[in-house]
mmCIF file of C-alpha atoms in Angstrom:
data_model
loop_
_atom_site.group_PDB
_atom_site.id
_atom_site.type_symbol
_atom_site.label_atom_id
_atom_site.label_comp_id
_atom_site.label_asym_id
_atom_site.label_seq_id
_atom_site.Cartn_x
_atom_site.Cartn_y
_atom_site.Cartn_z
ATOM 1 C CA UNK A 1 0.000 0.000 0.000
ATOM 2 C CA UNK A 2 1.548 3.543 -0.994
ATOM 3 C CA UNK A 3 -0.236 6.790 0.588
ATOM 4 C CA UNK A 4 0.360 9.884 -1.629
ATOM 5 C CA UNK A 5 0.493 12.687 0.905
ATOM 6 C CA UNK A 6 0.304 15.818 -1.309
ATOM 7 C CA UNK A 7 -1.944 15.443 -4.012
ATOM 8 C CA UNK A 8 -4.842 17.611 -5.404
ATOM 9 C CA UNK A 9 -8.279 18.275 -6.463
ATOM 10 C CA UNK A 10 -10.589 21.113 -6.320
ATOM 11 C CA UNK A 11 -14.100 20.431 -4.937
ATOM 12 C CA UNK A 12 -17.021 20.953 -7.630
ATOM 13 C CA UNK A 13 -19.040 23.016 -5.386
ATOM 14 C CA UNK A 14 -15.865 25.125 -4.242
ATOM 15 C CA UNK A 15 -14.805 25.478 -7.721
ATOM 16 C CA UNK A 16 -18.237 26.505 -9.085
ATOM 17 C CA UNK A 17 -18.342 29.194 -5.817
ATOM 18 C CA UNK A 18 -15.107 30.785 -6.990
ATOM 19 C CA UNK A 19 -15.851 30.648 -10.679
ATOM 20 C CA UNK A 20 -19.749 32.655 -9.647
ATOM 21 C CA UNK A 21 -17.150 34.901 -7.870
ATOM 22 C CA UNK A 22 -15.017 35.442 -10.854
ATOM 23 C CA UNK A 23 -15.792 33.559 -13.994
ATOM 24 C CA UNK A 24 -12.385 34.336 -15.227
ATOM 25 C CA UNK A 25 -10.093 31.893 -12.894
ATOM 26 C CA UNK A 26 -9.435 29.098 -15.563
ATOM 27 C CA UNK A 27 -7.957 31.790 -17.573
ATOM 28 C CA UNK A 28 -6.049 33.105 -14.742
ATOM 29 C CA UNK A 29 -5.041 30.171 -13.962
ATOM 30 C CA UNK A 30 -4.855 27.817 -16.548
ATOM 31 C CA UNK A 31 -3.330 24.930 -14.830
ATOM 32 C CA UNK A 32 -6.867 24.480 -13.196
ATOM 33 C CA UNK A 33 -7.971 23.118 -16.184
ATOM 34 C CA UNK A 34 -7.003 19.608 -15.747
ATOM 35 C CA UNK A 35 -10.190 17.382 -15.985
ATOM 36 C CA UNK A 36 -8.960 15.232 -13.071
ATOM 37 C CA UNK A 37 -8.576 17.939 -11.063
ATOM 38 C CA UNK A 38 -12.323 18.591 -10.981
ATOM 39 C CA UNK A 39 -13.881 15.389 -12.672
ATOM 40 C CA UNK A 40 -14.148 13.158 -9.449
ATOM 41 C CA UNK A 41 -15.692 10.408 -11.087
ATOM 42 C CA UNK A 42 -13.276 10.345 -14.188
ATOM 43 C CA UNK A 43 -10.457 10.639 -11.755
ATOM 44 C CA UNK A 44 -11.482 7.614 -9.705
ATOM 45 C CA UNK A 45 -12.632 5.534 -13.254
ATOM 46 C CA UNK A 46 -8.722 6.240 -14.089
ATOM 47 C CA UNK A 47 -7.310 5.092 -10.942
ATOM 48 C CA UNK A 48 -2.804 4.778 -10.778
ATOM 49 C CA UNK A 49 -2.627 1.865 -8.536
ATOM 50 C CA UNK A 50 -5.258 -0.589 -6.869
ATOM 51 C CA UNK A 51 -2.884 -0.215 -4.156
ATOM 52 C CA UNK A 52 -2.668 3.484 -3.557
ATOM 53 C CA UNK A 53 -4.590 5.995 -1.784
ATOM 54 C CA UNK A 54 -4.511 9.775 -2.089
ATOM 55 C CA UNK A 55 -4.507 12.480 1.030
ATOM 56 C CA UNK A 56 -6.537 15.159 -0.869
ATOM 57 C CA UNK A 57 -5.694 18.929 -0.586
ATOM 58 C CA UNK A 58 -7.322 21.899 -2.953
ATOM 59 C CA UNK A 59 -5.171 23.546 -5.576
ATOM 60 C CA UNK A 60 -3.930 26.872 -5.051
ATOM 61 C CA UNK A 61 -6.909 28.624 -5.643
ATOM 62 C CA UNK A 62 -7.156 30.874 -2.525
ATOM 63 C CA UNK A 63 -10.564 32.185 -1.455
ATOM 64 C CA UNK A 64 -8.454 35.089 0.671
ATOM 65 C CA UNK A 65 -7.530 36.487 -2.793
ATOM 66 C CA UNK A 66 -10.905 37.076 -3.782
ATOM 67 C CA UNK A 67 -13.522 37.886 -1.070
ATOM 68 C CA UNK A 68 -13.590 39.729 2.156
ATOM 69 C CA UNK A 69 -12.705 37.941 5.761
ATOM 70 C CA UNK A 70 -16.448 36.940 6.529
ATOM 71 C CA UNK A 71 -17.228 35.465 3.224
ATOM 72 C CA UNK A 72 -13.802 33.923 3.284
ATOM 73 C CA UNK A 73 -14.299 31.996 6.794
ATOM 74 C CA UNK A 74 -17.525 31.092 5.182
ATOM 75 C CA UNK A 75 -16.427 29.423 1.920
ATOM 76 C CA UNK A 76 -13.954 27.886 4.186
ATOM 77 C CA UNK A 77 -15.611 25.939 5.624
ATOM 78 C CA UNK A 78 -18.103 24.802 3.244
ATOM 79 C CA UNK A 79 -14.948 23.909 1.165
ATOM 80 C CA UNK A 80 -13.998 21.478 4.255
ATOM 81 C CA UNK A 81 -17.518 19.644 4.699
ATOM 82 C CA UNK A 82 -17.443 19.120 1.245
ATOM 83 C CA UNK A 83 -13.952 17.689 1.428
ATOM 84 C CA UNK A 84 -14.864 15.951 4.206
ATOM 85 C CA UNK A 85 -17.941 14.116 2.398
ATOM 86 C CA UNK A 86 -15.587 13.131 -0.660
ATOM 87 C CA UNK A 87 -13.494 11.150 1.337
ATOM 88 C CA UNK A 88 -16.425 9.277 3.484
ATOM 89 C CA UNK A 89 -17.561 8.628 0.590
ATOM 90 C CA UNK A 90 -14.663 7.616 -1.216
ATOM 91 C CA UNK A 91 -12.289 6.430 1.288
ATOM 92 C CA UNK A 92 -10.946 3.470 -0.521
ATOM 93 C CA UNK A 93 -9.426 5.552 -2.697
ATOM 94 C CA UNK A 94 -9.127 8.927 -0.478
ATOM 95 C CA UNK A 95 -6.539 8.385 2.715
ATOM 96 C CA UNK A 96 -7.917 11.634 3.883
ATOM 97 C CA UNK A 97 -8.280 15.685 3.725
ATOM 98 C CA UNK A 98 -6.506 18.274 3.572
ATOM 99 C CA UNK A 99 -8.445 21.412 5.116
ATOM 100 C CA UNK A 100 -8.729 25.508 3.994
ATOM 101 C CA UNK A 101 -7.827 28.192 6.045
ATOM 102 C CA UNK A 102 -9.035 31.840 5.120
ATOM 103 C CA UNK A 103 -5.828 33.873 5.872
ATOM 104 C CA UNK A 104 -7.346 37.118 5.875
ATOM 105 C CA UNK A 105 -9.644 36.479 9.062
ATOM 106 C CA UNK A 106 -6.980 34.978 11.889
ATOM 107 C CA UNK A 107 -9.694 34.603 14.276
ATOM 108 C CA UNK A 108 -11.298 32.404 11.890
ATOM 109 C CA UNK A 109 -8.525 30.519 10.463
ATOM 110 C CA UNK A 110 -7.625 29.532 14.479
ATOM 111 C CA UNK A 111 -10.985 28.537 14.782
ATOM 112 C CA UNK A 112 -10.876 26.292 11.678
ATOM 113 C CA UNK A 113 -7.738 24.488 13.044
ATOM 114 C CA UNK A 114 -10.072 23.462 15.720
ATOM 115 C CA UNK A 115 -12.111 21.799 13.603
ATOM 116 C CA UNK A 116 -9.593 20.036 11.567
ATOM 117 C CA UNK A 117 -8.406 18.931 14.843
ATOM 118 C CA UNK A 118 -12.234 17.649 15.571
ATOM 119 C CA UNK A 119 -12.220 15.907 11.928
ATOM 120 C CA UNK A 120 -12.410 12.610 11.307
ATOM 121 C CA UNK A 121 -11.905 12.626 7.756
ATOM 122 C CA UNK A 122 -9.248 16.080 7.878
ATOM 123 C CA UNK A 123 -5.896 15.542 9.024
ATOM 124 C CA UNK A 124 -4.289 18.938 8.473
ATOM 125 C CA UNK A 125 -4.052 21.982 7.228
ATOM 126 C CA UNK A 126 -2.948 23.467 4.040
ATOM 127 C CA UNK A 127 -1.028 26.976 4.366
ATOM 128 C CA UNK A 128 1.041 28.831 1.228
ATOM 129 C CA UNK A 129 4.327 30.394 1.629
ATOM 130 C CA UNK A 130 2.685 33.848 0.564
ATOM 131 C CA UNK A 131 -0.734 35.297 1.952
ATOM 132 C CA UNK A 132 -1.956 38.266 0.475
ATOM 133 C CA UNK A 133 1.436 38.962 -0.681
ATOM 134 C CA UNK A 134 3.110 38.139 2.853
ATOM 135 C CA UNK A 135 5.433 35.656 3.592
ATOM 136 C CA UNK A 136 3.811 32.910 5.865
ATOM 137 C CA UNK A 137 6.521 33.937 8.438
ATOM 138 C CA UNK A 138 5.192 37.322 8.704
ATOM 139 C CA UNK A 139 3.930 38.200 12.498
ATOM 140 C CA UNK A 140 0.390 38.305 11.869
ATOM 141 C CA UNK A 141 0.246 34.772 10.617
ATOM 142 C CA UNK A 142 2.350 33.587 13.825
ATOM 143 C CA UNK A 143 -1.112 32.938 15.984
ATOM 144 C CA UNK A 144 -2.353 30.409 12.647
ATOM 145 C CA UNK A 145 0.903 28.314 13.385
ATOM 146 C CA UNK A 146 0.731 28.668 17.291
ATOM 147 C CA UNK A 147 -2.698 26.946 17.044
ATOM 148 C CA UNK A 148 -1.452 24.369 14.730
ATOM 149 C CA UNK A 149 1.425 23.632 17.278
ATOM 150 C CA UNK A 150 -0.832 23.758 19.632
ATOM 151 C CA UNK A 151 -3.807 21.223 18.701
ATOM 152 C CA UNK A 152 -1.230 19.268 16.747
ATOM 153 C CA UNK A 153 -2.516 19.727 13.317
ATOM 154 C CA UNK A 154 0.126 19.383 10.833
ATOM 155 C CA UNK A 155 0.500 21.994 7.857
ATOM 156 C CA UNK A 156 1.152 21.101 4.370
ATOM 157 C CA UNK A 157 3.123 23.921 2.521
ATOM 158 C CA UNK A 158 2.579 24.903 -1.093
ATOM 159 C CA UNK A 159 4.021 27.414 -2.565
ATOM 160 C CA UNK A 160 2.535 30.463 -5.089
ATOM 161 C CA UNK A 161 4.053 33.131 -6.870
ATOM 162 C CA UNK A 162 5.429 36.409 -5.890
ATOM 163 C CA UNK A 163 3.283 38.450 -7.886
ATOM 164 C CA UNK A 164 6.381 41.674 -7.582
ATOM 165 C CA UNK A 165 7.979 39.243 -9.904
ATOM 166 C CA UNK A 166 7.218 39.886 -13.364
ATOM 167 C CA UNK A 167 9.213 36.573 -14.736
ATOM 168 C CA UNK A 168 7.276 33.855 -12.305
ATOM 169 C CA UNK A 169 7.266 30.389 -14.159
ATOM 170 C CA UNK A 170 6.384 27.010 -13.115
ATOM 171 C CA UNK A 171 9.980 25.233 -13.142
ATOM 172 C CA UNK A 172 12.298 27.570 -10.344
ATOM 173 C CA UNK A 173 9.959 30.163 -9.199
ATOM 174 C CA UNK A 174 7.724 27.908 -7.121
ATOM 175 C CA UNK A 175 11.116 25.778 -5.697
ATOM 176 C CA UNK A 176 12.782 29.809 -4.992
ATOM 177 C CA UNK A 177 9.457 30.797 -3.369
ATOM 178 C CA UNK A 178 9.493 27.023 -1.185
ATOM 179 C CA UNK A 179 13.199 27.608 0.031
ATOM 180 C CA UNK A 180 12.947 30.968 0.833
ATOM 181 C CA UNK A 181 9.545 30.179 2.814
ATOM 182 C CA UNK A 182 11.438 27.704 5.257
ATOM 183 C CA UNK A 183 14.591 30.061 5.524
ATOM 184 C CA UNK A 184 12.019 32.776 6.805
ATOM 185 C CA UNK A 185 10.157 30.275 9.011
ATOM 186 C CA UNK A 186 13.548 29.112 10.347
ATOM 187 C CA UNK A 187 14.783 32.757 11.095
ATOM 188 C CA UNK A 188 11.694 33.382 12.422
ATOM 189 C CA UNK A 189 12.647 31.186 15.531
ATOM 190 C CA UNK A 190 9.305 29.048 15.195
ATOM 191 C CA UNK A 191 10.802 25.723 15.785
ATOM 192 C CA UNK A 192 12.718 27.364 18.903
ATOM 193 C CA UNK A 193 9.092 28.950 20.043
ATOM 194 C CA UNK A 194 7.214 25.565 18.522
ATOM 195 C CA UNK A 195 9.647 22.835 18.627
ATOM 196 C CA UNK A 196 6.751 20.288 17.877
ATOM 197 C CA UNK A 197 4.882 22.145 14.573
ATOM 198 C CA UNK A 198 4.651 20.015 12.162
ATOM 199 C CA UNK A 199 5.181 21.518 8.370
ATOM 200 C CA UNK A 200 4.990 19.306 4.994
ATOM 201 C CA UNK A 201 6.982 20.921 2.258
ATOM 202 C CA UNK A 202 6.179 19.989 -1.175
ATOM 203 C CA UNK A 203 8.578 19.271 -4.380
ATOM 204 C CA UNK A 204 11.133 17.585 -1.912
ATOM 205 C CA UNK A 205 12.181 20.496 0.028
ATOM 206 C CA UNK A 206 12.960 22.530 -3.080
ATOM 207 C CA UNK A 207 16.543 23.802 -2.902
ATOM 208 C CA UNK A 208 17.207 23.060 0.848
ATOM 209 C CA UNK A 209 19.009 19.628 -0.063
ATOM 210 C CA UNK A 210 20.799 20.635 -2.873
ATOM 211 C CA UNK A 211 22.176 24.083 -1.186
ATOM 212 C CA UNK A 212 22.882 22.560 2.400
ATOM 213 C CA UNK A 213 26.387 23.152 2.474
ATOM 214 C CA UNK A 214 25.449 27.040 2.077
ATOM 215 C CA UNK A 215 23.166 26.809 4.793
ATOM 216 C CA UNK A 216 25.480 25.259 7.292
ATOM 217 C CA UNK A 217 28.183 27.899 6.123
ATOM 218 C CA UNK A 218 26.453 31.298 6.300
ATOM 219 C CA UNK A 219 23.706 29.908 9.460
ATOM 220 C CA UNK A 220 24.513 29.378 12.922
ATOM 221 C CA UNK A 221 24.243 26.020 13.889
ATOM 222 C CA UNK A 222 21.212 26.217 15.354
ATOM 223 C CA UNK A 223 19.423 27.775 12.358
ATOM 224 C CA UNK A 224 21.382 25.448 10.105
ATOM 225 C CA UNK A 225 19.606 22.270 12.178
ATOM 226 C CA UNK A 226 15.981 23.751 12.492
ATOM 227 C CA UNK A 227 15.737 23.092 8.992
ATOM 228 C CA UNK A 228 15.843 19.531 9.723
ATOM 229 C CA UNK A 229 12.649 20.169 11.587
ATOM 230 C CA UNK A 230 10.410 20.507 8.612
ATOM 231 C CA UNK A 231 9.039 17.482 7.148
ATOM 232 C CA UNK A 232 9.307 16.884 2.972
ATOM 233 C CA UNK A 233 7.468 14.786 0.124
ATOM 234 C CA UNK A 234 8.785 12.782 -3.122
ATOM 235 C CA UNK A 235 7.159 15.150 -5.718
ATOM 236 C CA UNK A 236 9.759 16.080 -7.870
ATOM 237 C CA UNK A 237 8.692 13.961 -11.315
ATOM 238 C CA UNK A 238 11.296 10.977 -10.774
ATOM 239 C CA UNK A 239 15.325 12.401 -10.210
ATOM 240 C CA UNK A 240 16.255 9.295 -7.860
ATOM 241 C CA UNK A 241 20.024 10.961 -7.123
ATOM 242 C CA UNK A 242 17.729 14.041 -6.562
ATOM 243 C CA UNK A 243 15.647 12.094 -4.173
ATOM 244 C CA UNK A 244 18.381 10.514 -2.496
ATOM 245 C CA UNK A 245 19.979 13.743 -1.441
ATOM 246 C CA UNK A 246 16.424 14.524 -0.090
ATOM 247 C CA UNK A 247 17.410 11.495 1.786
ATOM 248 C CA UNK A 248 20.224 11.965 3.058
ATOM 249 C CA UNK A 249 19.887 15.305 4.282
ATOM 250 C CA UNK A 250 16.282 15.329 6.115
ATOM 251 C CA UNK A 251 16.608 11.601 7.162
ATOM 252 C CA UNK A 252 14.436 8.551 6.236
ATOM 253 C CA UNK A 253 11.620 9.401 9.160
ATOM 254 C CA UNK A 254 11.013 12.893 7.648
ATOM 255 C CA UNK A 255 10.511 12.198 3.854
ATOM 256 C CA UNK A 256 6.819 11.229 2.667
ATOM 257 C CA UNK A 257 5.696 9.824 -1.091
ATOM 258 C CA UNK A 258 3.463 12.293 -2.850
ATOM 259 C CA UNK A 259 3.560 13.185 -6.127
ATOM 260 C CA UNK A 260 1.557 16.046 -6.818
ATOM 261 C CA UNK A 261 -1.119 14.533 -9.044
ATOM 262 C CA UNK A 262 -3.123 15.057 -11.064
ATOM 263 C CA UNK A 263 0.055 17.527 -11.741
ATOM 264 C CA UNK A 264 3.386 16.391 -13.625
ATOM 265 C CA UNK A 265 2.485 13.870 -15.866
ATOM 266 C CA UNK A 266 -0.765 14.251 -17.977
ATOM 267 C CA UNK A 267 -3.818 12.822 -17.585
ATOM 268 C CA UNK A 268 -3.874 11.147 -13.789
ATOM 269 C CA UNK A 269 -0.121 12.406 -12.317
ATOM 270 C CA UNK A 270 3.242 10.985 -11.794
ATOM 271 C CA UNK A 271 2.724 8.289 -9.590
ATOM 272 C CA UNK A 272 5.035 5.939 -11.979
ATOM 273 C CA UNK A 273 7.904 7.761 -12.116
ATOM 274 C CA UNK A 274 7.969 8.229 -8.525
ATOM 275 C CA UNK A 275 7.176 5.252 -7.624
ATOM 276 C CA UNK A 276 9.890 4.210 -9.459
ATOM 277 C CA UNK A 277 12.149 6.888 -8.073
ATOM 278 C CA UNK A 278 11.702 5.524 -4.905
ATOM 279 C CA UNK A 279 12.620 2.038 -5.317
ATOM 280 C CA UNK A 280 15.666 2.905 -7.300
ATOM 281 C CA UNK A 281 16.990 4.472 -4.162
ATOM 282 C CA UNK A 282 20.297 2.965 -2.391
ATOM 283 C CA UNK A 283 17.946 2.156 0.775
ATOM 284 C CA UNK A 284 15.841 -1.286 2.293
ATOM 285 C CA UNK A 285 12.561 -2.753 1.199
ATOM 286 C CA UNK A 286 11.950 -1.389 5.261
ATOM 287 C CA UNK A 287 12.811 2.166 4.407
ATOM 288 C CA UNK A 288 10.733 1.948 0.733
ATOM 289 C CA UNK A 289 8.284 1.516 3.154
ATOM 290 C CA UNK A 290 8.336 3.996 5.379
ATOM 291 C CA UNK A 291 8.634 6.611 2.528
ATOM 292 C CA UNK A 292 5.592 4.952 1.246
ATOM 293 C CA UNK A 293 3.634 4.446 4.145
ATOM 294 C CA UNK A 294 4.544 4.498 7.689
ATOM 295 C CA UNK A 295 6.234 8.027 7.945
ATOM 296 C CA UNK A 296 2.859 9.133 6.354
ATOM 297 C CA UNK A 297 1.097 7.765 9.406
ATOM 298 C CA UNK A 298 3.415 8.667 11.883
ATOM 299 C CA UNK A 299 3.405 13.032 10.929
ATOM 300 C CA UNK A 300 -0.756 12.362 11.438
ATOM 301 C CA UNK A 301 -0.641 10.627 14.640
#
């Protein structure tokens, strides 16, 4: 059994609520137009693997960029039930949830934790590395990742663009915006104030692996280690040598399999060529395991 910790969908009563808000998203953002993104029953008719199960989170769409606090809070959590009933219904096929928070209302968003935490069907928490334009380190999102700290509801981290940026592209900008996310976090001493927060960085841990030697060069030591804190997926379309740095630098308990579908590899995802990224790493059948599997369960418990 394989549980794919980061993949995607976007609800079809969420989605048609932000296209009545602005009918012009799938232009916006074109990427949203993959039919297994919001084609549940084609998605589940084209099944990967018998033996595979998918934790669910919603694409970047972010209901904070388009409505006010209270109507934000709102769609929140109507996105959420209706997450929640796709994997009841589904859960042979759907591991579990991955909830909204509507970063504009902090009250709210705290609130919403709670009820993640009170989920059976949610497990976490989604967050971006920019809100409104703000880094995710920024002050007045610290009392969102107190909470989740607090009721020990893990985060999953996914990056968007800077929007100051006028060359933003799908291939660096999102693994820049992903690195630069945790060096903030880091800096911003939340693993010192937090030491048991819980963050899932997609694509791998973007640069962090690769770049390590700068970090334990130009960081103190402490900062350097805190980065060993945060908690990374497979979803980097196959690399294994790239995976196997992963690897070696966050350990074996801290890296997840995910692969970002229906993204990467058209029509249903890449869960091949990770898959097979996996098992050509230098490690045991045990440790395939635990990147499949076990570590999945263990960040949840």
């Amino acid at each position: 059994m394989k549980i794919d910790a980061f993949a995607h969908i976007l609800t079809p009563n969420y989605y048609q609520k932000m296209l009545d808000i602005d009918p012009d998203i799938p232009d916006k953002y074109p990427f949203l137009k993959i039919k297994a993104l919001t084609d549940i029953d084609y998605r589940l008719a084209n099944w990967p693997d018998p033996h595979l199960k998918q934790v669910i989170s919603f694409a970047n769409l972010n209901v904070e960029d388009f409505v006010i606090p209270d109507q934000s809070a709102d769609i929140c959590r109507q996105a959420n039930e209706e997450m929640e009933e796709i994997v009841k219904k589904h859960s042979d096929k759907f591991e579990a949830g991955v909830g909204m928070l509507p970063m504009n209302n902090i009250p709210a968003a705290r609130a919403i934790l709670q009820e993640i935490s009170d989920s059976k069907y949610l497990v976490g928490a989604q967050i971006f590395t920019r809100h409104l334009g703000k880094s995710i380190a920024a002050l007045e999102y610290r009392p969102v990742l107190a909470a989740a700290a607090k009721l020990n509801v893990p985060l999953w981290l996914h990056p968007v663009f800077d929007k100051r940026k006028p060359d933003n592209n799908l291939i660096f900008s999102w693994e820049y915006e992903l690195s630069q996310a945790m060096l903030q976090l880091v800096q911003s001493d939340i693993f010192e104030e937090y030491p048991n927060l819980k963050i899932l960085v997609h694509h791998a841990g973007a640069m962090v692996p690769f770049f390590s030697g700068r970090i334990n060069q130009i960081l103190d030591e402490q900062h350097a280690d805190d980065f060993k804190n945060f908690y990374v997926d497979t979803a980097i379309l196959g690399n294994p040598p790239a995976l196997q740095l992963t690897l070696d630098y966050f350990g074996i308990n801290h890296v997840l399999y995910a692969t970002d579908a229906p993204f990467g590899v058209a029509p249903f995802g890449a869960d091949e060529i990770v898959t097979a990224a996996v098992e050509d790493l230098d490690i045991s059948d045990l440790y395939d395991n635990k990147i499949f599997k076990t570590n999945y369960e263990h960040f949840v418990e």
